[in-house]
PDB file of C-alpha atoms in Angstrom:
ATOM      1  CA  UNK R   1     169.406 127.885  87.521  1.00 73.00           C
ATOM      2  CA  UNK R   2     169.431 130.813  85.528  1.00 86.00           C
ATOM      3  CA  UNK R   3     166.868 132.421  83.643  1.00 92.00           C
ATOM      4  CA  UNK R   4     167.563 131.140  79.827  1.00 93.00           C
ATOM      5  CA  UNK R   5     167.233 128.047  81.376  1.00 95.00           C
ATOM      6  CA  UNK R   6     163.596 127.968  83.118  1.00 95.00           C
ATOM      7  CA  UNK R   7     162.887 129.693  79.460  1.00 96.00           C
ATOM      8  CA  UNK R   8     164.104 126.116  77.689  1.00 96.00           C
ATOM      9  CA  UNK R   9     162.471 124.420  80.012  1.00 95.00           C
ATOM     10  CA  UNK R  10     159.175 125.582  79.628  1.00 96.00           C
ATOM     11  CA  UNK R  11     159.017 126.266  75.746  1.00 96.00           C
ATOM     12  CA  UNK R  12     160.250 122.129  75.675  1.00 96.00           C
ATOM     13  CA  UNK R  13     156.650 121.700  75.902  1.00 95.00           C
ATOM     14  CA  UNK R  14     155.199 122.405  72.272  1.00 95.00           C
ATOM     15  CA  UNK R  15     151.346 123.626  73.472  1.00 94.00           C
ATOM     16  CA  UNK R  16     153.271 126.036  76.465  1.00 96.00           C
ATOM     17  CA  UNK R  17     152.042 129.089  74.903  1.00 95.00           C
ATOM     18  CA  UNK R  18     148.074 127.681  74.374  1.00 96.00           C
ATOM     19  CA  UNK R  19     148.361 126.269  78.382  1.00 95.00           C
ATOM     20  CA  UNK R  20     149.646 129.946  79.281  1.00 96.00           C
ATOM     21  CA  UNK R  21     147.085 131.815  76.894  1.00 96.00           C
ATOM     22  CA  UNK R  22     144.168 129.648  79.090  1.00 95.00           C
ATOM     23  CA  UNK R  23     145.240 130.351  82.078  1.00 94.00           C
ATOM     24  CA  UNK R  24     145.879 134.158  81.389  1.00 95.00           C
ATOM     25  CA  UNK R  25     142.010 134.169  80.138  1.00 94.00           C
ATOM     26  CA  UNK R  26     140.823 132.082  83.603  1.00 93.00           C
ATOM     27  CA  UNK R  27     142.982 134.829  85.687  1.00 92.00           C
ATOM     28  CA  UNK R  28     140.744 137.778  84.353  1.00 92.00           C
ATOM     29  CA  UNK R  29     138.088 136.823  86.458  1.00 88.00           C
ATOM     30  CA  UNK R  30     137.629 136.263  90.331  1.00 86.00           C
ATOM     31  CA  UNK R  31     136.675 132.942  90.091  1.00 89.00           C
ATOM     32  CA  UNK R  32     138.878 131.510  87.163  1.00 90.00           C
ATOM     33  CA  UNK R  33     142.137 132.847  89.073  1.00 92.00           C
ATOM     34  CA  UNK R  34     142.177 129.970  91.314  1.00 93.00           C
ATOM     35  CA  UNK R  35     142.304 127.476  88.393  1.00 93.00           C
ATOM     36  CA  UNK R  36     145.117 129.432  87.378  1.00 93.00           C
ATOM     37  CA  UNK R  37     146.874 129.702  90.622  1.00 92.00           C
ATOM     38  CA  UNK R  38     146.464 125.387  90.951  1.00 94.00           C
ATOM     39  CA  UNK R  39     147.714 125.397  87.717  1.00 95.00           C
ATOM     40  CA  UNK R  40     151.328 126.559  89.367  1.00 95.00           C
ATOM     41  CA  UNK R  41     151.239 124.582  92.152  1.00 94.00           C
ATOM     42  CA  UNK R  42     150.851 121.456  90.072  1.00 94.00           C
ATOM     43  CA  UNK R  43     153.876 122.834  88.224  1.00 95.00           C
ATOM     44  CA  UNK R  44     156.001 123.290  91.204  1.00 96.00           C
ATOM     45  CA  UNK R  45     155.154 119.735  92.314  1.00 95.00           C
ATOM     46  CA  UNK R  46     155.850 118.375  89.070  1.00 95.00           C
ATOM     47  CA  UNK R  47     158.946 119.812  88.881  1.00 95.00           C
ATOM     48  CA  UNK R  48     159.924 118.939  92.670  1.00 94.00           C
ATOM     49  CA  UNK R  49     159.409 115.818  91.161  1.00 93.00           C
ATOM     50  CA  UNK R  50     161.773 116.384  88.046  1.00 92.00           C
ATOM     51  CA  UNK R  51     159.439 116.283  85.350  1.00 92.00           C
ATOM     52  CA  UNK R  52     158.727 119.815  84.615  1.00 93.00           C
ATOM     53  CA  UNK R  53     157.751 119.385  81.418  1.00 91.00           C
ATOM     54  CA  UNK R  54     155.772 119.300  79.763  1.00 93.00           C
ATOM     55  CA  UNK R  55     153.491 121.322  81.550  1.00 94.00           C
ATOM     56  CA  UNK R  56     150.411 120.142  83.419  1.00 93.00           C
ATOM     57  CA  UNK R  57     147.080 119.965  80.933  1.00 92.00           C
ATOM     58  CA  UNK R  58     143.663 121.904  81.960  1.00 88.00           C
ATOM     59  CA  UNK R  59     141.591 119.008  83.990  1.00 83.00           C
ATOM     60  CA  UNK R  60     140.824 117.997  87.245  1.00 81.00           C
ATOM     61  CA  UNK R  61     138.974 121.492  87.978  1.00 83.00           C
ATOM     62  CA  UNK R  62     137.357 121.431  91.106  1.00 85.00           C
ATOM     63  CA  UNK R  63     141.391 120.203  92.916  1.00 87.00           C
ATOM     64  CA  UNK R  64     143.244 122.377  91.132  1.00 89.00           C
ATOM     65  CA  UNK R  65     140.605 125.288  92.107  1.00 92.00           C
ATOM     66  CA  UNK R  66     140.932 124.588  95.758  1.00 91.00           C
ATOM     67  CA  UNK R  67     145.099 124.479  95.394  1.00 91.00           C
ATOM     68  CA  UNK R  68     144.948 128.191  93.699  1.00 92.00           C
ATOM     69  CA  UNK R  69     142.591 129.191  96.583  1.00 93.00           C
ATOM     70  CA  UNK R  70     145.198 128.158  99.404  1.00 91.00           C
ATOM     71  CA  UNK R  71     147.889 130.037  97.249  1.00 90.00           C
ATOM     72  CA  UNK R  72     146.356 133.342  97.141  1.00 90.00           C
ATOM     73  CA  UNK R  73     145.686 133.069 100.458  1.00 91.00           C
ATOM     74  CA  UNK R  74     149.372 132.862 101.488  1.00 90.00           C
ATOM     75  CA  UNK R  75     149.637 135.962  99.369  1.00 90.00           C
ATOM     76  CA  UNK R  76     146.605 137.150 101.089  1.00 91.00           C
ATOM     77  CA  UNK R  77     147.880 136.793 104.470  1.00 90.00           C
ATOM     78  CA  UNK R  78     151.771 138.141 103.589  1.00 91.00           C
ATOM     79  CA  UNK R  79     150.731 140.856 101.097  1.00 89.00           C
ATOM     80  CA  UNK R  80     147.022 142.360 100.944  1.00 87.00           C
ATOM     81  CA  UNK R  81     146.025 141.467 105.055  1.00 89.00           C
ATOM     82  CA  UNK R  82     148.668 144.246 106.573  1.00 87.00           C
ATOM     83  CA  UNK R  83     147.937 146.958 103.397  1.00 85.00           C
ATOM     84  CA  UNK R  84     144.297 146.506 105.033  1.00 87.00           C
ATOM     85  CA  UNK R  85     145.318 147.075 108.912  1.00 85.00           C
ATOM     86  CA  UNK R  86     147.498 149.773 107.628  1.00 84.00           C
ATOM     87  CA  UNK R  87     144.286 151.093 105.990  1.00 83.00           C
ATOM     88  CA  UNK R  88     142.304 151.128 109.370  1.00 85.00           C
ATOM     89  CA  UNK R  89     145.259 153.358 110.769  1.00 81.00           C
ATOM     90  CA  UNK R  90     145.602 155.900 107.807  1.00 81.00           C
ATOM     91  CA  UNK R  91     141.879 156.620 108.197  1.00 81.00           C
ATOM     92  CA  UNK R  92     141.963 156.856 111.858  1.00 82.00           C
ATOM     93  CA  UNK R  93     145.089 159.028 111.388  1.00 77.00           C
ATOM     94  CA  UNK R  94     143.332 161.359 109.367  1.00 76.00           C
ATOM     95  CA  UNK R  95     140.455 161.345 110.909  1.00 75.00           C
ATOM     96  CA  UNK R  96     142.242 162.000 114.067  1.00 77.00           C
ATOM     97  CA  UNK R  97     143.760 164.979 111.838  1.00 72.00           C
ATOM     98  CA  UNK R  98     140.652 166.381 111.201  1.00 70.00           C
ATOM     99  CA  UNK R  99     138.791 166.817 114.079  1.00 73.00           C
ATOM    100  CA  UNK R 100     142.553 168.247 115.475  1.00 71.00           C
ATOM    101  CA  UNK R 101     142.283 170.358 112.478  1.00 71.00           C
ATOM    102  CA  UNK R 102     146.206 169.613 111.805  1.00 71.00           C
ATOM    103  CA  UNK R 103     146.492 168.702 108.047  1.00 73.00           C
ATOM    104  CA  UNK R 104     150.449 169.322 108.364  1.00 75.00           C
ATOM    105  CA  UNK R 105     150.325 166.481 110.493  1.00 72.00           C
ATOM    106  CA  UNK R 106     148.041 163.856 108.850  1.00 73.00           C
ATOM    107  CA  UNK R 107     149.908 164.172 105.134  1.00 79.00           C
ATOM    108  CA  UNK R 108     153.568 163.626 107.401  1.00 81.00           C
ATOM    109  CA  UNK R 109     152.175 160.829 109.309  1.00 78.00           C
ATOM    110  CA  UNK R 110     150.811 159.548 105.926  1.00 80.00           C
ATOM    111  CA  UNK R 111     153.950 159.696 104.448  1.00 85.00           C
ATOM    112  CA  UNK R 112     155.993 157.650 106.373  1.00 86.00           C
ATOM    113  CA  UNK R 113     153.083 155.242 106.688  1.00 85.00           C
ATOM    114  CA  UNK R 114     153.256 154.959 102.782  1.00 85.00           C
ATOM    115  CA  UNK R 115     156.897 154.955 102.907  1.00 89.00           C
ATOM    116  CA  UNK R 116     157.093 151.972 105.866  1.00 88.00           C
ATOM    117  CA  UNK R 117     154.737 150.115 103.548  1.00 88.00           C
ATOM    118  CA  UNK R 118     156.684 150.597 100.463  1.00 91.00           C
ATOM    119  CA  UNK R 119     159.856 149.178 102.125  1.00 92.00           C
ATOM    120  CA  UNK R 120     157.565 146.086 103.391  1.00 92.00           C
ATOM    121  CA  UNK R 121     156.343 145.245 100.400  1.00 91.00           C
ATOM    122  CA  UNK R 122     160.221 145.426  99.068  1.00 93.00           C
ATOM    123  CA  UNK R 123     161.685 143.559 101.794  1.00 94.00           C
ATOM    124  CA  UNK R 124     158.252 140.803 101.319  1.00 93.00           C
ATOM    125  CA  UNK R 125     159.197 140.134  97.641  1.00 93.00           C
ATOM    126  CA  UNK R 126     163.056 140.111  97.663  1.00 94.00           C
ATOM    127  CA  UNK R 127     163.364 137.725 100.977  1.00 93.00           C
ATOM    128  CA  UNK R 128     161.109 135.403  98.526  1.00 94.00           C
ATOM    129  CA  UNK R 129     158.193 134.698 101.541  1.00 94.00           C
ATOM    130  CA  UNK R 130     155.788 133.810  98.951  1.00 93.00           C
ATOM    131  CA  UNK R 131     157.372 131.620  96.858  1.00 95.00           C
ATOM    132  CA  UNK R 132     159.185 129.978  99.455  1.00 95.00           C
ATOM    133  CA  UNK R 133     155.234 129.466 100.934  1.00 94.00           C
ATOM    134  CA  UNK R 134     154.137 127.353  97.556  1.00 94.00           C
ATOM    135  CA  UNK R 135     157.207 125.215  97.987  1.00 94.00           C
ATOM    136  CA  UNK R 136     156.425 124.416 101.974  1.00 94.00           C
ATOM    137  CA  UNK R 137     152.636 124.333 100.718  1.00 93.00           C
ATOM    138  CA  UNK R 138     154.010 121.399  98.196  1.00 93.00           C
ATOM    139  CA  UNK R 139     155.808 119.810 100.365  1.00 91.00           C
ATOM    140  CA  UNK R 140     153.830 119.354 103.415  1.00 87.00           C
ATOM    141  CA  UNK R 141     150.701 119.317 101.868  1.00 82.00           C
ATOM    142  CA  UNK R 142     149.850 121.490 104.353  1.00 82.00           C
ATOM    143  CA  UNK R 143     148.322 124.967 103.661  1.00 85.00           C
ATOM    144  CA  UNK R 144     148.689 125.742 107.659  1.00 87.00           C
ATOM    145  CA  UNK R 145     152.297 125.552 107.257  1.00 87.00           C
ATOM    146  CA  UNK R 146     152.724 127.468 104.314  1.00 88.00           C
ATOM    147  CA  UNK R 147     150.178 130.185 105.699  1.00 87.00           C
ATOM    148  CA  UNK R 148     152.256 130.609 108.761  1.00 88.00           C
ATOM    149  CA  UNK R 149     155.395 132.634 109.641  1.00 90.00           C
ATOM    150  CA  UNK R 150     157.427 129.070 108.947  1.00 91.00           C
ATOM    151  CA  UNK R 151     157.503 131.040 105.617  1.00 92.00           C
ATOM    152  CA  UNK R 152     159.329 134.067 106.605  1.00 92.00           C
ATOM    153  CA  UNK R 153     161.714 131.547 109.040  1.00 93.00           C
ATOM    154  CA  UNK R 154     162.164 129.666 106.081  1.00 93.00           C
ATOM    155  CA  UNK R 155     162.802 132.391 103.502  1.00 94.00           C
ATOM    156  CA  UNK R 156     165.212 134.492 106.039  1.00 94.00           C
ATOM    157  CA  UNK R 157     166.661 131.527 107.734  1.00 93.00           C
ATOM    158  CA  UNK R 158     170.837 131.006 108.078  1.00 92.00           C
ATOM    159  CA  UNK R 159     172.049 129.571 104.964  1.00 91.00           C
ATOM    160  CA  UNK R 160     168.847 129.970 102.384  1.00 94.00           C
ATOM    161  CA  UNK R 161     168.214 133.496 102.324  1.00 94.00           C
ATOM    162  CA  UNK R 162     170.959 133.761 100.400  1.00 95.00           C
ATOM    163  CA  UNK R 163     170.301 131.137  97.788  1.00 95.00           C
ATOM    164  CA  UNK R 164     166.405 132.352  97.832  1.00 96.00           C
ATOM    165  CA  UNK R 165     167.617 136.124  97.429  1.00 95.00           C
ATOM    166  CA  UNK R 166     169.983 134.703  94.315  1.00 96.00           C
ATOM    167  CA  UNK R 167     166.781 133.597  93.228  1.00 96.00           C
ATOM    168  CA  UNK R 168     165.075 136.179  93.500  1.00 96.00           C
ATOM    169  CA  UNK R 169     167.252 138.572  91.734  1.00 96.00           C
ATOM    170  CA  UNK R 170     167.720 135.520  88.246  1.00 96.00           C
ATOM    171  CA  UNK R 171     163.532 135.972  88.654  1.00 96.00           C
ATOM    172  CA  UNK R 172     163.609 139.805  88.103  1.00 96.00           C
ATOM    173  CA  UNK R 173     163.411 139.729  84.269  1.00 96.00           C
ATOM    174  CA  UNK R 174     160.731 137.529  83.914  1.00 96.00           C
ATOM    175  CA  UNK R 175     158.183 139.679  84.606  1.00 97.00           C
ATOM    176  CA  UNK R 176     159.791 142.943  82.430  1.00 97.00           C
ATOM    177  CA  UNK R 177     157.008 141.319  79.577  1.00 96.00           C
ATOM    178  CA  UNK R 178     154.259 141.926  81.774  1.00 97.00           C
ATOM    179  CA  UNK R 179     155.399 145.198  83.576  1.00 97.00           C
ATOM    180  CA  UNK R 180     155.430 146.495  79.202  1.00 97.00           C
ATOM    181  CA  UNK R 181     152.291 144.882  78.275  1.00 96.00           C
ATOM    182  CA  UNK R 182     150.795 146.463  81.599  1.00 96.00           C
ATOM    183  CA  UNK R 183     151.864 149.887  81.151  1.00 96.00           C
ATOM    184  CA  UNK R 184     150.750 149.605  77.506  1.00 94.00           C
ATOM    185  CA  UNK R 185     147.446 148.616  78.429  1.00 94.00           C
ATOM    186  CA  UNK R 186     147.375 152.021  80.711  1.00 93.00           C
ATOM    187  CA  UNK R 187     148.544 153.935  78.000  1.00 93.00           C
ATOM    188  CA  UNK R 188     145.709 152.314  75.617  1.00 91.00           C
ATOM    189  CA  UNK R 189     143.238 152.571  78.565  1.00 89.00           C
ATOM    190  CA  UNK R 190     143.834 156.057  78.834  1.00 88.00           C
ATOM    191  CA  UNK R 191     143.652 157.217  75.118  1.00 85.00           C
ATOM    192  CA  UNK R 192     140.779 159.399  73.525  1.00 77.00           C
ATOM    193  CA  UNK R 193     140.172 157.867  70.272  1.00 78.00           C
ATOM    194  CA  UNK R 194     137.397 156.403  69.367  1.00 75.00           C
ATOM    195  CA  UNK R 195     136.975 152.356  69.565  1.00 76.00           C
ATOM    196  CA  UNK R 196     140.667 151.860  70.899  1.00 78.00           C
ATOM    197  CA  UNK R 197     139.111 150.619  74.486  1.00 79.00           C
ATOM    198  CA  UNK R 198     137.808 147.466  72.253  1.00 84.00           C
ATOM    199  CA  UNK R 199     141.883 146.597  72.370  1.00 91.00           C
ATOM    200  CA  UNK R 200     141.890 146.911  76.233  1.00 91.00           C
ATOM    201  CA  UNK R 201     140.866 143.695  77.031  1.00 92.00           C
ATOM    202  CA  UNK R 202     142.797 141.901  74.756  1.00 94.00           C
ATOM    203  CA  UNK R 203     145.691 143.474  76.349  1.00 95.00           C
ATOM    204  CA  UNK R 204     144.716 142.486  79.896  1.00 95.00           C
ATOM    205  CA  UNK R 205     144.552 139.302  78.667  1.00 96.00           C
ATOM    206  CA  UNK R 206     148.084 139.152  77.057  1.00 96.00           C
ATOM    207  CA  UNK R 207     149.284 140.996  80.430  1.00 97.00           C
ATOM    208  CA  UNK R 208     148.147 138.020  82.880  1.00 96.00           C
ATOM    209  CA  UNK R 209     149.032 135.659  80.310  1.00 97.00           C
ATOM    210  CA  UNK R 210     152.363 137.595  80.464  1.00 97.00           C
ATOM    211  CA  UNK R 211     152.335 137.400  84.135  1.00 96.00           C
ATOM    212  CA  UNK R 212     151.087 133.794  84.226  1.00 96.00           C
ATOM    213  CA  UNK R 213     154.285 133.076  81.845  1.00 97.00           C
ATOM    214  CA  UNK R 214     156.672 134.919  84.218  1.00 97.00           C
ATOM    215  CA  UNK R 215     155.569 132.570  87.488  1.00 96.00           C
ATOM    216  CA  UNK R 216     156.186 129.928  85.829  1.00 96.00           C
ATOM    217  CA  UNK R 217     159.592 130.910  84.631  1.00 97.00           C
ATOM    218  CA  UNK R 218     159.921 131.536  89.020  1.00 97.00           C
ATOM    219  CA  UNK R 219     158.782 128.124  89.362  1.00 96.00           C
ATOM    220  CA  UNK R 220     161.764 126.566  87.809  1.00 96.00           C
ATOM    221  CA  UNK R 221     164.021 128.807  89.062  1.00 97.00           C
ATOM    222  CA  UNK R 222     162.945 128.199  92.593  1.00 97.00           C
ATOM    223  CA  UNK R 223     162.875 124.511  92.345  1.00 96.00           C
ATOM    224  CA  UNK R 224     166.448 124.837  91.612  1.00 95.00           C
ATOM    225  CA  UNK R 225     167.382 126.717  94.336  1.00 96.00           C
ATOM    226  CA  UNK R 226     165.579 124.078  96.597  1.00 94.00           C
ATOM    227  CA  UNK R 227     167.979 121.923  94.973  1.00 94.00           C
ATOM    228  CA  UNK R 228     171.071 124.136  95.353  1.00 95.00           C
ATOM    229  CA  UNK R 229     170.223 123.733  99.178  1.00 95.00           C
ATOM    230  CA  UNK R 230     169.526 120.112  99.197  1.00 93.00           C
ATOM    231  CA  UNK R 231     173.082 119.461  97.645  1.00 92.00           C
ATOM    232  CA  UNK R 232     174.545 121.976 100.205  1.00 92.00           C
ATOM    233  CA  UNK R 233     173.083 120.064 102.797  1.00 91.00           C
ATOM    234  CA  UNK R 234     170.934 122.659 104.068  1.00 88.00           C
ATOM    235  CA  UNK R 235     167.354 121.436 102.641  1.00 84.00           C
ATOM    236  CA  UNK R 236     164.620 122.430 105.035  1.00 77.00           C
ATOM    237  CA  UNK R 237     162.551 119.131 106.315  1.00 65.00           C
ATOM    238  CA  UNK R 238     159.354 118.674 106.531  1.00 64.00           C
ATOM    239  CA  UNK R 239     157.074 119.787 109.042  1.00 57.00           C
ATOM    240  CA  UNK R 240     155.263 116.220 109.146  1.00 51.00           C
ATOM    241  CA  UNK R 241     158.379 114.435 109.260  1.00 49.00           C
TER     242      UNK R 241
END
């Protein structure tokens, strides 16, 4: 599936950009960014199902709550959980450096740490370990699964890293309206006249509405390349089979 489609799909539903504008204003906060994060997973399983459209209403709170929970985790675990061990080591590097009193060697060491962490978090998004996660998470109905390193087996296995990397790449645009309204917000945020900071919020909220809009543009795309593999016979089966 291509991008222009996942667009048509989603904008079939009439009320797509009041669903998305609700969910961008839950994601501003801590505890409203699991509703939000629910909401996708109910929109990958409805489209597993093959009615992606129209998109799932607000209700059922407290389930979909818990679903966003076990999502960020699996971006928890894959993304955030080795920037903080990698943390731990920096400091102890640099602590190291300073009671050796060897700067020269703390700010190289630091660099390639940066630099090895730069070309995880590349590799992480293009081999598609997260997405790949929500669709196991769907279909198992099993948050263990998904949380595991079946994710990265899945995502770099024989056959579908290719079709999830194809993915991947058709997914790039959809977030170039969030990456803007982002670095506008900076550029706002960062201004010295007087009342403009009253805008920044409102632009936060468009941004993670933005970004909200863009996942579920991934969702469809995604789904499709599930498909792709299912008709090349190479569908991955379920864990509780």
């Amino acid at each position: 599936m291509d991008l222009r489609t996942a667009i048509r799909i989603v904008h079939s539903d009439p009320l797509w950009w009041r669903k998305i504008l609700i969910g961008g204003a839950l994601f501003m906060s801590i505890v409203g960014a699991p509703f939000a994060g629910g909401w996708i997973i109910e929109c990958i399983d409805n489209s597993r199902k093959g009615y992606p459209t129209p998109l799932p209403p607000w209700f059922d709170w407290s389930t979909r709550w818990l679903m966003g929970m076990f999502a960020w985790i699996i971006d928890f675990l894959f993304y955030v959980m080795p920037f903080m061990v990698v943390g731990v080591v920096s400091f102890c590097v640099a602590f190291s450096a300073v009671l050796g009193n060897s700067p020269a060697f703390a700010n190289q060491a630091l660099t390639v740490i940066g630099g090895v962490m730069l070309v995880y978090l590349l590799f992480m998004f293009m081999s598609s370990v997260s997405m790949v996660g929500r669709l196991i998470y769907v279909q198992d109905a099993s948050p263990e699964h998904a949380m595991s390193m079946r994710s990265l087996r899945e995502a770099l296995r024989p056959g579908a890293r290719a079709v999830y990397f194809q993915a991947r790449l058709a997914s790039l645009p959809a977030y170039l309206p969030a990456v803007a309204l982002g670095g506008l917000t900076f550029l706002v945020a960062n201004l010295t006249i007087p009342g403009v900071l009253m805008i920044v919020p409102l632009l936060i909220w468009l941004t993670l509405s933005a970004l909200l809009y863009a996942h579920l543009l991934v969702v469809q795309i995604y789904v499709a390349a599930e498909r792709e593999l299912e008709r090349r016979g190479l569908s991955r089966v379920s864990e509780l089979m």
